[in-house]
Amino acid sequence: MLYSEKIKEAPTLAEYFKTVREEGFEKGLEMGIEKGIEKGIEKGKMEEKRNLAAELLREGFSVEKVIKIVKLSLDEVEEIGASIHPNQPES
């Protein structure tokens, strides 16, 4: 192949930048989707923990026992307890 033929096949700078931009956009979109999925999974896990804590509190488990079982903080468990029994003072 002649040099002049190779030059005709080479992309212009504008075409190159357009391709790079499109590839970057696609990569960014993929990364964003992956991060969104990860956040959704984490949010779902936390919601499940909170639901379990609420059920345990309704069943009469102590705040300390719920913290140990569900692995939530004291503040989180007390907040859940307050929403279940709004008229009872926090322990």
PDB file of C-alpha atoms in Angstrom:
ATOM      1  CA  MET A   1       0.000   0.000   0.000  1.00  0.00           C
ATOM      2  CA  LEU A   2       1.290   3.385  -0.923  1.00  0.00           C
ATOM      3  CA  TYR A   3       1.852   6.093   1.661  1.00  0.00           C
ATOM      4  CA  SER A   4      -0.732   8.335  -0.027  1.00  0.00           C
ATOM      5  CA  GLU A   5      -3.320   5.580   0.261  1.00  0.00           C
ATOM      6  CA  LYS A   6      -2.571   5.142   3.996  1.00  0.00           C
ATOM      7  CA  ILE A   7      -3.064   8.853   4.597  1.00  0.00           C
ATOM      8  CA  LYS A   8      -6.463   8.744   2.876  1.00  0.00           C
ATOM      9  CA  GLU A   9      -7.533   5.932   5.233  1.00  0.00           C
ATOM     10  CA  ALA A  10      -6.266   7.636   8.412  1.00  0.00           C
ATOM     11  CA  PRO A  11      -8.953   9.386  10.455  1.00  0.00           C
ATOM     12  CA  THR A  12      -8.957  13.136  10.711  1.00  0.00           C
ATOM     13  CA  LEU A  13      -8.205  14.720  14.048  1.00  0.00           C
ATOM     14  CA  ALA A  14     -11.886  15.614  14.433  1.00  0.00           C
ATOM     15  CA  GLU A  15     -12.907  12.007  13.740  1.00  0.00           C
ATOM     16  CA  TYR A  16     -10.308  10.770  16.224  1.00  0.00           C
ATOM     17  CA  PHE A  17     -11.552  13.119  18.960  1.00  0.00           C
ATOM     18  CA  LYS A  18     -15.141  12.154  18.226  1.00  0.00           C
ATOM     19  CA  THR A  19     -14.275   8.456  18.585  1.00  0.00           C
ATOM     20  CA  VAL A  20     -12.334   9.043  21.796  1.00  0.00           C
ATOM     21  CA  ARG A  21     -15.193  11.131  23.219  1.00  0.00           C
ATOM     22  CA  GLU A  22     -17.767   8.465  22.339  1.00  0.00           C
ATOM     23  CA  GLU A  23     -15.625   5.708  23.871  1.00  0.00           C
ATOM     24  CA  GLY A  24     -15.126   7.826  27.004  1.00  0.00           C
ATOM     25  CA  PHE A  25     -18.853   8.468  27.240  1.00  0.00           C
ATOM     26  CA  GLU A  26     -19.622   4.757  26.900  1.00  0.00           C
ATOM     27  CA  LYS A  27     -17.026   3.851  29.547  1.00  0.00           C
ATOM     28  CA  GLY A  28     -18.390   6.529  31.898  1.00  0.00           C
ATOM     29  CA  LEU A  29     -21.925   5.304  31.350  1.00  0.00           C
ATOM     30  CA  GLU A  30     -20.899   1.711  32.121  1.00  0.00           C
ATOM     31  CA  MET A  31     -19.129   2.836  35.297  1.00  0.00           C
ATOM     32  CA  GLY A  32     -22.153   4.895  36.328  1.00  0.00           C
ATOM     33  CA  ILE A  33     -24.487   1.963  35.844  1.00  0.00           C
ATOM     34  CA  GLU A  34     -22.191  -0.312  37.874  1.00  0.00           C
ATOM     35  CA  LYS A  35     -22.002   2.238  40.700  1.00  0.00           C
ATOM     36  CA  GLY A  36     -25.774   2.670  40.631  1.00  0.00           C
ATOM     37  CA  ILE A  37     -26.304  -1.067  40.903  1.00  0.00           C
ATOM     38  CA  GLU A  38     -23.840  -1.275  43.815  1.00  0.00           C
ATOM     39  CA  LYS A  39     -25.596   1.587  45.614  1.00  0.00           C
ATOM     40  CA  GLY A  40     -28.969  -0.043  45.037  1.00  0.00           C
ATOM     41  CA  ILE A  41     -27.751  -3.325  46.477  1.00  0.00           C
ATOM     42  CA  GLU A  42     -26.319  -1.567  49.540  1.00  0.00           C
ATOM     43  CA  LYS A  43     -29.537   0.404  50.025  1.00  0.00           C
ATOM     44  CA  GLY A  44     -31.536  -2.815  49.808  1.00  0.00           C
ATOM     45  CA  LYS A  45     -29.308  -4.509  52.385  1.00  0.00           C
ATOM     46  CA  MET A  46     -29.694  -1.571  54.775  1.00  0.00           C
ATOM     47  CA  GLU A  47     -33.461  -1.526  54.318  1.00  0.00           C
ATOM     48  CA  GLU A  48     -33.583  -5.250  55.083  1.00  0.00           C
ATOM     49  CA  LYS A  49     -31.504  -4.712  58.243  1.00  0.00           C
ATOM     50  CA  ARG A  50     -33.849  -1.943  59.361  1.00  0.00           C
ATOM     51  CA  ASN A  51     -36.906  -4.111  58.677  1.00  0.00           C
ATOM     52  CA  LEU A  52     -35.384  -6.979  60.654  1.00  0.00           C
ATOM     53  CA  ALA A  53     -34.533  -4.638  63.534  1.00  0.00           C
ATOM     54  CA  ALA A  54     -38.101  -3.339  63.577  1.00  0.00           C
ATOM     55  CA  GLU A  55     -39.500  -6.861  63.650  1.00  0.00           C
ATOM     56  CA  LEU A  56     -37.173  -7.911  66.466  1.00  0.00           C
ATOM     57  CA  LEU A  57     -38.132  -4.847  68.503  1.00  0.00           C
ATOM     58  CA  ARG A  58     -41.835  -5.586  67.938  1.00  0.00           C
ATOM     59  CA  GLU A  59     -41.197  -9.126  69.193  1.00  0.00           C
ATOM     60  CA  GLY A  60     -39.751  -7.722  72.400  1.00  0.00           C
ATOM     61  CA  PHE A  61     -36.024  -8.085  71.831  1.00  0.00           C
ATOM     62  CA  SER A  62     -33.916  -5.587  73.746  1.00  0.00           C
ATOM     63  CA  VAL A  63     -32.180  -2.753  71.930  1.00  0.00           C
ATOM     64  CA  GLU A  64     -28.806  -4.260  72.866  1.00  0.00           C
ATOM     65  CA  LYS A  65     -29.765  -7.668  71.463  1.00  0.00           C
ATOM     66  CA  VAL A  66     -31.030  -6.086  68.215  1.00  0.00           C
ATOM     67  CA  ILE A  67     -27.764  -4.151  67.832  1.00  0.00           C
ATOM     68  CA  LYS A  68     -25.793  -7.371  68.258  1.00  0.00           C
ATOM     69  CA  ILE A  69     -27.944  -9.419  65.872  1.00  0.00           C
ATOM     70  CA  VAL A  70     -28.539  -6.877  63.109  1.00  0.00           C
ATOM     71  CA  LYS A  71     -25.263  -4.931  63.336  1.00  0.00           C
ATOM     72  CA  LEU A  72     -26.811  -1.454  63.389  1.00  0.00           C
ATOM     73  CA  SER A  73     -25.744   1.439  65.582  1.00  0.00           C
ATOM     74  CA  LEU A  74     -27.474   2.331  68.840  1.00  0.00           C
ATOM     75  CA  ASP A  75     -28.830   5.522  67.259  1.00  0.00           C
ATOM     76  CA  GLU A  76     -30.298   3.623  64.312  1.00  0.00           C
ATOM     77  CA  VAL A  77     -31.983   1.017  66.502  1.00  0.00           C
ATOM     78  CA  GLU A  78     -33.358   3.660  68.872  1.00  0.00           C
ATOM     79  CA  GLU A  79     -34.694   5.611  65.886  1.00  0.00           C
ATOM     80  CA  ILE A  80     -36.418   2.468  64.598  1.00  0.00           C
ATOM     81  CA  GLY A  81     -37.777   1.762  68.074  1.00  0.00           C
ATOM     82  CA  ALA A  82     -39.113   5.304  68.357  1.00  0.00           C
ATOM     83  CA  SER A  83     -40.953   4.923  65.061  1.00  0.00           C
ATOM     84  CA  ILE A  84     -42.521   1.662  66.258  1.00  0.00           C
ATOM     85  CA  HIS A  85     -43.438   2.922  69.737  1.00  0.00           C
ATOM     86  CA  PRO A  86     -43.705   6.701  69.286  1.00  0.00           C
ATOM     87  CA  ASN A  87     -45.046   7.402  72.817  1.00  0.00           C
ATOM     88  CA  GLN A  88     -42.405   5.447  74.726  1.00  0.00           C
ATOM     89  CA  PRO A  89     -39.264   7.262  75.889  1.00  0.00           C
ATOM     90  CA  GLU A  90     -35.950   6.037  74.481  1.00  0.00           C
ATOM     91  CA  SER A  91     -33.891   3.851  76.821  1.00  0.00           C
TER      92      SER A  91
END
